[in-house]
Short mmCIF file of C-alpha atoms in Angstrom, two decimals:
data_model
loop_
_atom_site.label_atom_id
_atom_site.label_comp_id
_atom_site.label_asym_id
_atom_site.label_seq_id
_atom_site.Cartn_x
_atom_site.Cartn_y
_atom_site.Cartn_z
CA MET A 239 -13.39 -4.13 -21.67
CA ALA A 240 -14.20 -2.73 -18.24
CA ASP A 241 -11.35 -4.83 -16.90
CA ASN A 242 -8.90 -2.73 -18.86
CA LYS A 243 -9.75 0.53 -17.15
CA PRO A 244 -6.88 1.81 -15.01
CA GLN A 245 -7.49 1.22 -11.32
CA VAL A 246 -5.94 2.78 -8.27
CA GLN A 247 -5.03 0.45 -5.40
CA CYS A 248 -4.18 2.01 -2.05
CA ARG A 249 -2.82 0.35 1.04
CA VAL A 250 -2.67 2.24 4.32
CA ARG A 251 -0.81 1.07 7.40
CA VAL A 252 -0.39 2.72 10.76
CA THR A 253 2.80 1.74 12.49
CA ARG A 254 4.36 2.59 15.81
CA GLY A 255 7.92 1.55 16.18
CA GLU A 256 7.98 -2.02 14.90
CA ASP A 257 4.30 -2.61 15.53
CA ILE A 258 1.67 -2.37 12.84
CA ALA A 259 -1.28 -1.02 14.81
CA LEU A 260 -3.62 -0.88 11.83
CA GLY A 261 -3.39 -2.33 8.35
CA PRO A 262 -5.46 -4.16 5.77
CA GLY A 263 -4.93 -7.60 7.33
CA LYS A 264 -5.85 -6.53 10.85
CA MET A 265 -8.87 -4.58 9.65
CA GLU A 266 -10.04 -7.54 7.58
CA LEU A 267 -9.71 -9.63 10.72
CA LEU A 268 -11.82 -7.18 12.75
CA ALA A 269 -14.54 -7.31 10.10
CA ALA A 270 -14.34 -11.11 10.00
CA ILE A 271 -14.68 -11.34 13.80
CA ALA A 272 -17.71 -9.06 13.67
CA ALA A 273 -19.21 -11.29 10.97
CA ALA A 274 -18.32 -14.67 12.50
CA GLY A 275 -18.81 -13.83 16.19
CA SER A 276 -15.60 -15.64 17.12
CA ILE A 277 -11.87 -15.51 16.51
CA SER A 278 -11.82 -19.12 15.32
CA GLY A 279 -14.61 -18.46 12.81
CA ALA A 280 -12.81 -15.36 11.57
CA ALA A 281 -9.55 -17.31 11.26
CA ARG A 282 -11.29 -20.01 9.19
CA ALA A 283 -12.90 -17.38 6.94
CA MET A 284 -9.47 -15.82 6.36
CA HIS A 285 -7.61 -19.15 5.93
CA MET A 286 -5.41 -18.24 8.86
CA SER A 287 -4.47 -20.32 11.89
CA TYR A 288 -6.38 -19.66 15.10
CA ARG A 289 -3.08 -18.95 16.81
CA ARG A 290 -2.14 -16.29 14.28
CA ALA A 291 -5.56 -14.62 14.44
CA TRP A 292 -5.40 -14.65 18.21
CA LEU A 293 -1.92 -13.07 18.21
CA LEU A 294 -3.05 -10.35 15.80
CA VAL A 295 -5.99 -9.59 18.10
CA GLU A 296 -3.60 -9.44 21.06
CA THR A 297 -1.41 -6.97 19.19
CA MET A 298 -4.36 -4.74 18.31
CA ASN A 299 -5.72 -4.88 21.83
CA SER A 300 -2.35 -4.01 23.31
CA CYS A 301 -1.77 -1.14 20.83
CA PHE A 302 -4.89 0.76 21.89
CA GLN A 303 -5.84 2.11 25.31
CA THR A 304 -9.20 0.35 25.04
CA HIS A 305 -9.39 -3.19 23.65
CA LEU A 306 -10.83 -3.54 20.17
CA VAL A 307 -11.97 -7.16 20.57
CA GLU A 308 -13.45 -8.84 23.60
CA THR A 309 -13.76 -12.58 24.07
CA ALA A 310 -16.52 -14.27 26.03
CA THR A 311 -14.05 -16.15 28.17
CA GLY A 312 -11.54 -13.33 28.32
CA GLY A 313 -8.90 -15.70 27.11
CA ARG A 314 -7.62 -18.21 24.70
CA ALA A 315 -10.00 -21.09 25.10
CA GLY A 316 -12.34 -20.44 22.18
CA GLY A 317 -15.88 -19.25 22.86
CA GLY A 318 -17.33 -16.17 21.23
CA ALA A 319 -15.64 -12.88 20.43
CA GLN A 320 -16.94 -9.54 19.30
CA LEU A 321 -15.78 -6.04 18.58
CA THR A 322 -16.01 -3.54 21.39
CA ALA A 323 -17.51 -0.11 20.68
CA GLU A 324 -13.90 1.03 20.36
CA GLY A 325 -13.19 -1.75 17.86
CA GLU A 326 -16.16 -0.71 15.74
CA LYS A 327 -15.04 2.91 15.86
CA VAL A 328 -11.48 2.06 14.83
CA LEU A 329 -12.65 -0.19 11.98
CA GLU A 330 -15.04 2.49 10.71
CA GLY A 331 -12.37 5.17 11.06
CA TYR A 332 -9.88 3.06 9.11
CA LEU A 333 -12.38 2.33 6.34
CA ALA A 334 -13.30 6.02 6.12
CA MET A 335 -9.59 6.88 5.87
CA LEU A 336 -9.15 4.32 3.10
CA ARG A 337 -12.17 5.61 1.15
CA GLU A 338 -10.91 9.17 1.23
CA VAL A 339 -7.37 8.13 0.36
CA GLU A 340 -8.68 6.18 -2.63
CA GLN A 341 -10.80 9.12 -3.72
CA VAL A 342 -7.85 11.51 -3.60
CA ALA A 343 -5.65 9.03 -5.46
CA GLN A 344 -8.38 8.53 -8.08
CA GLN A 345 -8.65 12.27 -8.69
CA HIS A 346 -4.88 12.54 -9.07
CA LEU A 347 -4.79 9.58 -11.40
CA HIS A 348 -7.46 11.16 -13.56
CA ARG A 349 -5.30 14.29 -13.97
CA LEU A 350 -2.13 12.28 -14.47
CA LEU A 351 -3.64 10.12 -17.21
CA LYS A 352 -5.21 13.12 -18.91
CA ASN A 353 -1.73 14.62 -19.22
CA SER A 354 0.03 11.32 -19.89
CA PRO A 355 -2.40 8.94 -21.58
CA LEU A 356 -1.94 5.21 -21.44
CA ALA A 357 -1.32 3.32 -24.64
CA PRO A 358 -4.47 1.88 -26.21
CA GLU A 359 -3.41 -1.67 -25.41
CA ALA A 360 -2.04 -3.25 -22.26
CA GLY A 361 1.71 -3.66 -21.88
CA ALA A 362 3.31 -6.46 -23.80
CA THR A 363 5.59 -7.90 -21.11
CA LYS A 364 3.08 -9.74 -18.96
CA ALA A 365 5.61 -11.82 -17.08
CA THR A 366 7.28 -8.87 -15.37
CA ASN A 367 4.39 -7.07 -13.78
CA LYS A 368 3.62 -9.03 -10.68
CA SER A 369 5.70 -7.47 -7.98
CA HIS A 370 6.27 -3.85 -8.92
CA MET B 112 11.15 8.45 21.72
CA ALA B 113 10.39 9.99 18.33
CA ASP B 114 10.50 6.47 16.89
CA ASN B 115 7.42 5.57 18.86
CA LYS B 116 5.16 8.13 17.24
CA PRO B 117 2.49 6.51 15.10
CA GLN B 118 3.28 6.75 11.39
CA VAL B 119 1.10 6.36 8.35
CA GLN B 120 2.51 4.35 5.46
CA CYS B 121 0.70 4.57 2.13
CA ARG B 122 1.28 2.54 -1.01
CA VAL B 123 -0.38 3.53 -4.25
CA ARG B 124 -0.49 1.39 -7.37
CA VAL B 125 -2.11 2.00 -10.70
CA THR B 126 -3.10 -1.17 -12.49
CA ARG B 127 -4.70 -1.92 -15.82
CA GLY B 128 -5.85 -5.47 -16.26
CA GLU B 129 -2.91 -7.53 -15.03
CA ASP B 130 -0.36 -4.79 -15.61
CA ILE B 131 0.94 -2.53 -12.89
CA ALA B 132 1.46 0.70 -14.82
CA LEU B 133 2.67 2.67 -11.80
CA GLY B 134 3.77 1.61 -8.36
CA PRO B 135 6.48 2.26 -5.78
CA GLY B 136 9.02 -0.09 -7.39
CA LYS B 137 8.63 1.30 -10.90
CA MET B 138 8.72 4.88 -9.64
CA GLU B 139 11.85 4.18 -7.61
CA LEU B 140 13.37 2.75 -10.78
CA LEU B 141 12.49 5.90 -12.76
CA ALA B 142 14.15 8.05 -10.08
CA ALA B 143 17.18 5.74 -10.05
CA ILE B 144 17.52 5.94 -13.85
CA ALA B 145 17.34 9.74 -13.67
CA ALA B 146 20.07 9.69 -11.00
CA ALA B 147 22.34 7.06 -12.58
CA GLY B 148 21.91 7.98 -16.24
CA SER B 149 21.60 4.34 -17.23
CA ILE B 150 19.39 1.31 -16.65
CA SER B 151 22.35 -0.77 -15.51
CA GLY B 152 23.39 1.87 -12.96
CA ALA B 153 19.83 2.10 -11.68
CA ALA B 154 19.62 -1.68 -11.43
CA ARG B 155 22.82 -1.78 -9.40
CA ALA B 156 21.58 0.97 -7.09
CA MET B 157 18.38 -1.00 -6.51
CA HIS B 158 20.09 -4.40 -6.15
CA MET B 159 18.07 -5.68 -9.08
CA SER B 160 19.24 -7.58 -12.16
CA TYR B 161 19.76 -5.57 -15.32
CA ARG B 162 17.30 -7.87 -17.07
CA ARG B 163 14.58 -7.19 -14.51
CA ALA B 164 15.12 -3.42 -14.61
CA TRP B 165 15.04 -3.51 -18.39
CA LEU B 166 11.78 -5.51 -18.40
CA LEU B 167 10.17 -3.08 -15.93
CA VAL B 168 11.17 -0.18 -18.18
CA GLU B 169 9.71 -2.02 -21.17
CA THR B 170 6.44 -2.49 -19.30
CA MET B 171 6.24 1.19 -18.34
CA ASN B 172 7.10 2.29 -21.86
CA SER B 173 4.47 0.01 -23.35
CA CYS B 174 1.80 1.11 -20.84
CA PHE B 175 1.97 4.77 -21.85
CA GLN B 176 1.37 6.35 -25.23
CA THR B 177 4.70 8.15 -24.95
CA HIS B 178 7.75 6.30 -23.63
CA LEU B 179 8.87 7.24 -20.12
CA VAL B 180 12.50 6.17 -20.58
CA GLU B 181 14.71 6.47 -23.63
CA THR B 182 17.96 4.63 -24.16
CA ALA B 183 20.90 5.98 -26.10
CA THR B 184 21.08 2.91 -28.30
CA GLY B 185 17.33 2.46 -28.48
CA GLY B 186 17.81 -1.09 -27.36
CA ARG B 187 19.12 -3.59 -24.96
CA ALA B 188 22.84 -3.22 -25.38
CA GLY B 189 23.62 -1.00 -22.40
CA GLY B 190 24.66 2.62 -23.00
CA GLY B 191 22.94 5.52 -21.32
CA ALA B 192 19.29 5.97 -20.49
CA GLN B 193 17.27 8.92 -19.31
CA LEU B 194 13.73 9.91 -18.54
CA THR B 195 11.77 11.54 -21.31
CA ALA B 196 9.79 14.70 -20.53
CA GLU B 197 6.81 12.35 -20.22
CA GLY B 198 8.72 10.16 -17.77
CA GLU B 199 9.56 13.18 -15.60
CA LYS B 200 5.93 14.29 -15.69
CA VAL B 201 4.65 10.86 -14.70
CA LEU B 202 7.18 10.52 -11.88
CA GLU B 203 6.32 13.99 -10.55
CA GLY B 204 2.60 13.28 -10.88
CA TYR B 205 2.96 10.01 -8.98
CA LEU B 206 4.99 11.62 -6.19
CA ALA B 207 2.45 14.46 -5.91
CA MET B 208 -0.35 11.87 -5.68
CA LEU B 209 1.54 10.03 -2.95
CA ARG B 210 2.20 13.22 -0.97
CA GLU B 211 -1.46 14.19 -1.01
CA VAL B 212 -2.58 10.66 -0.17
CA GLU B 213 -0.20 10.62 2.80
CA GLN B 214 -1.44 14.01 3.96
CA VAL B 215 -5.09 12.91 3.84
CA ALA B 216 -4.27 9.67 5.66
CA GLN B 217 -2.29 11.61 8.28
CA GLN B 218 -5.24 13.92 8.96
CA HIS B 219 -7.57 10.95 9.29
CA LEU B 220 -5.15 9.18 11.59
CA HIS B 221 -4.95 12.25 13.78
CA ARG B 222 -8.74 12.22 14.22
CA LEU B 223 -8.86 8.46 14.67
CA LEU B 224 -6.21 8.46 17.39
CA LYS B 225 -7.80 11.42 19.14
CA ASN B 226 -10.98 9.38 19.44
CA SER B 227 -9.23 6.06 20.07
CA PRO B 228 -5.89 6.72 21.74
CA LEU B 229 -3.05 4.25 21.52
CA ALA B 230 -1.81 2.63 24.69
CA PRO B 231 1.20 4.38 26.26
CA GLU B 232 3.53 1.54 25.34
CA ALA B 233 3.95 -0.47 22.17
CA GLY B 234 2.19 -3.80 21.84
CA ALA B 235 3.66 -6.74 23.69
CA THR B 236 3.53 -9.37 20.96
CA LYS B 237 6.43 -8.30 18.79
CA ALA B 238 6.75 -11.54 16.90
CA THR B 239 3.36 -11.28 15.23
CA ASN B 240 3.48 -7.84 13.67
CA LYS B 241 5.50 -8.28 10.56
CA SER B 242 3.00 -9.08 7.85
CA HIS B 243 -0.26 -7.46 8.85
#
Protein backbone atom coordinates (compact mmCIF):
# COMPACT_ATOMS: atom_id res chain seq x y z
CA MET A 1 0.00 0.00 0.00
CA ALA A 2 1.42 3.35 -1.04
CA ASP A 3 -0.16 4.81 2.07
CA ASN A 4 2.18 2.76 4.21
CA LYS A 5 5.36 4.31 2.87
CA PRO A 6 7.14 6.39 5.50
CA GLN A 7 6.64 10.11 4.94
CA VAL A 8 8.56 13.08 6.21
CA GLN A 9 6.53 16.06 7.42
CA CYS A 10 8.35 19.33 8.00
CA ARG A 11 7.06 22.51 9.55
CA VAL A 12 9.10 25.70 9.39
CA ARG A 13 8.37 28.83 11.36
CA VAL A 14 10.21 32.11 11.50
CA THR A 15 9.79 33.90 14.79
CA ARG A 16 11.02 37.18 16.16
CA GLY A 17 10.54 37.61 19.83
CA GLU A 18 6.96 36.50 20.44
CA ASP A 19 5.86 37.15 16.87
CA ILE A 20 5.58 34.44 14.27
CA ALA A 21 6.57 36.33 11.13
CA LEU A 22 6.23 33.34 8.83
CA GLY A 23 4.67 29.94 9.30
CA PRO A 24 2.43 27.44 7.55
CA GLY A 25 -0.82 29.16 8.56
CA LYS A 26 0.27 32.63 7.47
CA MET A 27 1.69 31.32 4.20
CA GLU A 28 -1.50 29.40 3.50
CA LEU A 29 -3.37 32.63 4.10
CA LEU A 30 -1.16 34.53 1.64
CA ALA A 31 -1.81 31.88 -1.01
CA ALA A 32 -5.55 31.97 -0.25
CA ILE A 33 -5.64 35.77 -0.59
CA ALA A 34 -3.85 35.52 -3.93
CA ALA A 35 -6.40 32.93 -5.05
CA ALA A 36 -9.53 34.62 -3.69
CA GLY A 37 -8.61 38.26 -4.33
CA SER A 38 -9.88 39.29 -0.91
CA ILE A 39 -9.23 38.69 2.77
CA SER A 40 -12.84 37.67 3.37
CA GLY A 41 -12.71 35.13 0.53
CA ALA A 42 -9.44 33.74 1.87
CA ALA A 43 -10.90 33.54 5.38
CA ARG A 44 -13.93 31.59 4.08
CA ALA A 45 -11.68 29.22 2.14
CA MET A 46 -9.65 28.58 5.30
CA HIS A 47 -12.69 28.32 7.63
CA MET A 48 -11.33 31.20 9.65
CA SER A 49 -13.10 34.34 10.85
CA TYR A 50 -12.58 37.49 8.83
CA ARG A 51 -11.31 39.19 11.97
CA ARG A 52 -8.66 36.53 12.53
CA ALA A 53 -7.51 36.60 8.90
CA TRP A 54 -7.34 40.37 9.02
CA LEU A 55 -5.27 40.31 12.23
CA LEU A 56 -2.86 37.77 10.74
CA VAL A 57 -2.43 40.02 7.70
CA GLU A 58 -1.79 42.97 10.01
CA THR A 59 0.89 40.99 11.83
CA MET A 60 2.61 40.00 8.59
CA ASN A 61 2.43 43.51 7.23
CA SER A 62 3.86 44.96 10.42
CA CYS A 63 6.67 42.36 10.60
CA PHE A 64 8.14 43.31 7.22
CA GLN A 65 9.48 46.65 6.04
CA THR A 66 7.24 46.46 2.98
CA HIS A 67 3.65 45.23 3.33
CA LEU A 68 2.92 41.77 1.99
CA VAL A 69 -0.80 42.35 1.39
CA GLU A 70 -2.54 45.44 0.15
CA THR A 71 -6.26 46.10 0.39
CA ALA A 72 -8.24 48.12 -2.12
CA THR A 73 -9.64 50.35 0.59
CA GLY A 74 -6.46 50.38 2.65
CA GLY A 75 -8.47 49.29 5.63
CA ARG A 76 -10.88 47.02 7.28
CA ALA A 77 -14.06 47.54 5.35
CA GLY A 78 -13.90 44.59 2.97
CA GLY A 79 -13.21 45.20 -0.71
CA GLY A 80 -10.46 43.41 -2.58
CA ALA A 81 -6.99 42.47 -1.39
CA GLN A 82 -3.94 41.17 -3.15
CA LEU A 83 -0.35 40.28 -2.52
CA THR A 84 2.22 42.97 -3.14
CA ALA A 85 5.35 42.10 -5.12
CA GLU A 86 7.00 41.73 -1.71
CA GLY A 87 4.23 39.37 -0.58
CA GLU A 88 4.73 37.19 -3.64
CA LYS A 89 8.48 37.14 -3.07
CA VAL A 90 8.11 36.17 0.58
CA LEU A 91 5.58 33.43 -0.21
CA GLU A 92 7.82 32.02 -2.96
CA GLY A 93 10.88 32.25 -0.71
CA TYR A 94 9.07 30.41 2.08
CA LEU A 95 7.84 27.67 -0.25
CA ALA A 96 11.35 27.27 -1.71
CA MET A 97 12.74 26.99 1.84
CA LEU A 98 10.14 24.35 2.68
CA ARG A 99 10.87 22.33 -0.47
CA GLU A 100 14.58 22.24 0.24
CA VAL A 101 14.04 21.44 3.91
CA GLU A 102 11.77 18.54 2.93
CA GLN A 103 14.31 17.30 0.41
CA VAL A 104 17.12 17.32 2.99
CA ALA A 105 14.91 15.59 5.54
CA GLN A 106 13.88 12.99 2.94
CA GLN A 107 17.51 12.20 2.14
CA HIS A 108 18.32 11.82 5.83
CA LEU A 109 15.30 9.63 6.38
CA HIS A 110 16.36 7.39 3.53
CA ARG A 111 19.75 6.84 5.21
CA LEU A 112 18.22 6.45 8.64
CA LEU A 113 15.73 3.80 7.50
CA LYS A 114 18.38 1.96 5.52
CA ASN A 115 20.37 1.59 8.74
CA SER A 116 17.34 1.09 10.97
CA PRO A 117 14.54 -0.50 8.95
CA LEU A 118 10.93 -0.17 9.95
CA ALA A 119 9.01 -3.28 10.88
CA PRO A 120 7.05 -4.79 7.99
CA GLU A 121 3.74 -3.81 9.55
CA ALA A 122 2.52 -0.59 11.11
CA GLY A 123 2.69 -0.18 14.87
CA ALA A 124 0.07 -1.95 16.89
CA THR A 125 -0.89 0.81 19.33
CA LYS A 126 -2.98 3.04 17.09
CA ALA A 127 -4.58 5.02 19.87
CA THR A 128 -1.33 6.60 21.08
CA ASN A 129 0.09 8.09 17.93
CA LYS A 130 -1.81 11.28 17.43
CA SER A 131 0.17 13.91 19.23
CA HIS A 132 3.78 12.79 19.26
CA MET B 1 18.09 42.83 21.95
CA ALA B 2 19.34 39.36 21.01
CA ASP B 3 15.81 38.09 21.65
CA ASN B 4 14.56 40.10 18.72
CA LYS B 5 16.68 38.35 16.13
CA PRO B 6 14.58 36.27 13.74
CA GLN B 7 14.76 32.56 14.53
CA VAL B 8 13.92 29.53 12.46
CA GLN B 9 12.00 26.75 14.18
CA CYS B 10 11.79 23.41 12.40
CA ARG B 11 9.72 20.38 13.31
CA VAL B 12 10.30 17.08 11.55
CA ARG B 13 8.03 14.07 11.79
CA VAL B 14 8.24 10.71 10.14
CA THR B 15 4.87 9.06 9.64
CA ARG B 16 3.75 5.77 8.21
CA GLY B 17 0.05 5.50 7.60
CA GLU B 18 -1.49 6.83 10.80
CA ASP B 19 1.56 6.13 12.92
CA ILE B 20 4.12 8.74 13.85
CA ALA B 21 7.29 6.66 13.90
CA LEU B 22 9.55 9.59 14.78
CA GLY B 23 8.83 13.09 15.99
CA PRO B 24 10.00 15.64 18.54
CA GLY B 25 7.97 14.15 21.42
CA LYS B 26 9.12 10.58 20.86
CA MET B 27 12.74 11.67 20.41
CA GLU B 28 12.60 13.74 23.59
CA LEU B 29 11.27 10.64 25.34
CA LEU B 30 14.16 8.52 24.02
CA ALA B 31 16.64 11.09 25.32
CA ALA B 32 14.82 11.25 28.66
CA ILE B 33 14.88 7.45 29.01
CA ALA B 34 18.62 7.44 28.27
CA ALA B 35 19.10 10.12 30.94
CA ALA B 36 16.76 8.68 33.60
CA GLY B 37 17.44 4.98 33.08
CA SER B 38 13.75 4.16 33.31
CA ILE B 39 10.46 4.88 31.56
CA SER B 40 8.89 6.12 34.79
CA GLY B 41 11.77 8.55 35.41
CA ALA B 42 11.53 9.80 31.83
CA ALA B 43 7.78 10.23 32.18
CA ARG B 44 8.25 12.28 35.34
CA ALA B 45 10.89 14.45 33.68
CA MET B 46 8.50 15.11 30.80
CA HIS B 47 5.41 15.64 32.99
CA MET B 48 3.71 12.77 31.21
CA SER B 49 1.86 9.79 32.68
CA TYR B 50 3.78 6.54 32.94
CA ARG B 51 1.06 4.89 30.86
CA ARG B 52 1.45 7.40 28.04
CA ALA B 53 5.24 7.13 28.02
CA TRP B 54 4.96 3.36 27.99
CA LEU B 55 2.51 3.42 25.07
CA LEU B 56 4.79 5.77 23.09
CA VAL B 57 7.69 3.38 23.68
CA GLU B 58 5.52 0.49 22.53
CA THR B 59 4.67 2.37 19.35
CA MET B 60 8.31 3.14 18.60
CA ASN B 61 9.36 -0.42 19.33
CA SER B 62 6.65 -1.81 17.08
CA CYS B 63 7.46 0.63 14.24
CA PHE B 64 11.06 -0.55 13.89
CA GLN B 65 12.37 -4.00 13.09
CA THR B 66 14.65 -3.79 16.12
CA HIS B 67 13.33 -2.38 19.39
CA LEU B 68 14.60 1.09 20.33
CA VAL B 69 14.05 0.70 24.08
CA GLU B 70 14.54 -2.36 26.26
CA THR B 71 13.17 -2.79 29.74
CA ALA B 72 14.85 -4.78 32.48
CA THR B 73 11.74 -6.83 33.13
CA GLY B 74 10.73 -7.00 29.49
CA GLY B 75 7.35 -5.71 30.48
CA ARG B 76 5.18 -3.19 32.11
CA ALA B 77 6.08 -3.61 35.74
CA GLY B 78 8.53 -0.74 36.15
CA GLY B 79 12.23 -1.50 36.65
CA GLY B 80 14.92 0.03 34.51
CA ALA B 81 14.86 0.82 30.83
CA GLN B 82 17.53 1.84 28.37
CA LEU B 83 18.03 2.55 24.72
CA THR B 84 19.22 -0.30 22.57
CA ALA B 85 22.08 0.32 20.14
CA GLU B 86 19.34 0.73 17.54
CA GLY B 87 17.57 3.29 19.73
CA GLU B 88 20.78 5.32 20.08
CA LYS B 89 21.33 5.16 16.33
CA VAL B 90 17.80 6.31 15.56
CA LEU B 91 17.97 9.15 18.08
CA GLU B 92 21.33 10.31 16.71
CA GLY B 93 20.07 10.01 13.14
CA TYR B 94 16.98 12.06 13.95
CA LEU B 95 19.01 14.78 15.69
CA ALA B 96 21.45 14.91 12.76
CA MET B 97 18.49 15.26 10.37
CA LEU B 98 17.08 18.07 12.48
CA ARG B 99 20.42 19.90 12.64
CA GLU B 100 20.83 19.80 8.88
CA VAL B 101 17.22 20.81 8.28
CA GLU B 102 17.67 23.79 10.61
CA GLN B 103 20.89 24.77 8.87
CA VAL B 104 19.26 24.70 5.43
CA ALA B 105 16.27 26.67 6.70
CA GLN B 106 18.60 29.20 8.34
CA GLN B 107 20.48 29.76 5.07
CA HIS B 108 17.21 30.22 3.20
CA LEU B 109 15.93 32.62 5.83
CA HIS B 110 19.10 34.66 5.56
CA ARG B 111 18.52 35.08 1.81
CA LEU B 112 14.81 35.71 2.23
CA LEU B 113 15.33 38.44 4.82
CA LYS B 114 18.11 40.03 2.80
CA ASN B 115 15.63 40.42 -0.05
CA SER B 116 12.64 41.22 2.16
CA PRO B 117 13.86 42.87 5.36
CA LEU B 118 11.83 42.78 8.53
CA ALA B 119 10.56 46.03 9.96
CA PRO B 120 12.82 47.52 12.66
CA GLU B 121 10.30 46.74 15.39
CA ALA B 122 8.24 43.68 16.14
CA GLY B 123 4.67 43.50 14.90
CA ALA B 124 2.07 45.50 16.76
CA THR B 125 -0.68 42.90 17.05
CA LYS B 126 0.71 40.69 19.79
CA ALA B 127 -2.53 38.95 20.60
CA THR B 128 -2.86 37.26 17.23
CA ASN B 129 0.49 35.54 16.85
CA LYS B 130 0.21 32.46 18.95
CA SER B 131 -1.08 29.78 16.62
CA HIS B 132 0.09 30.69 13.15
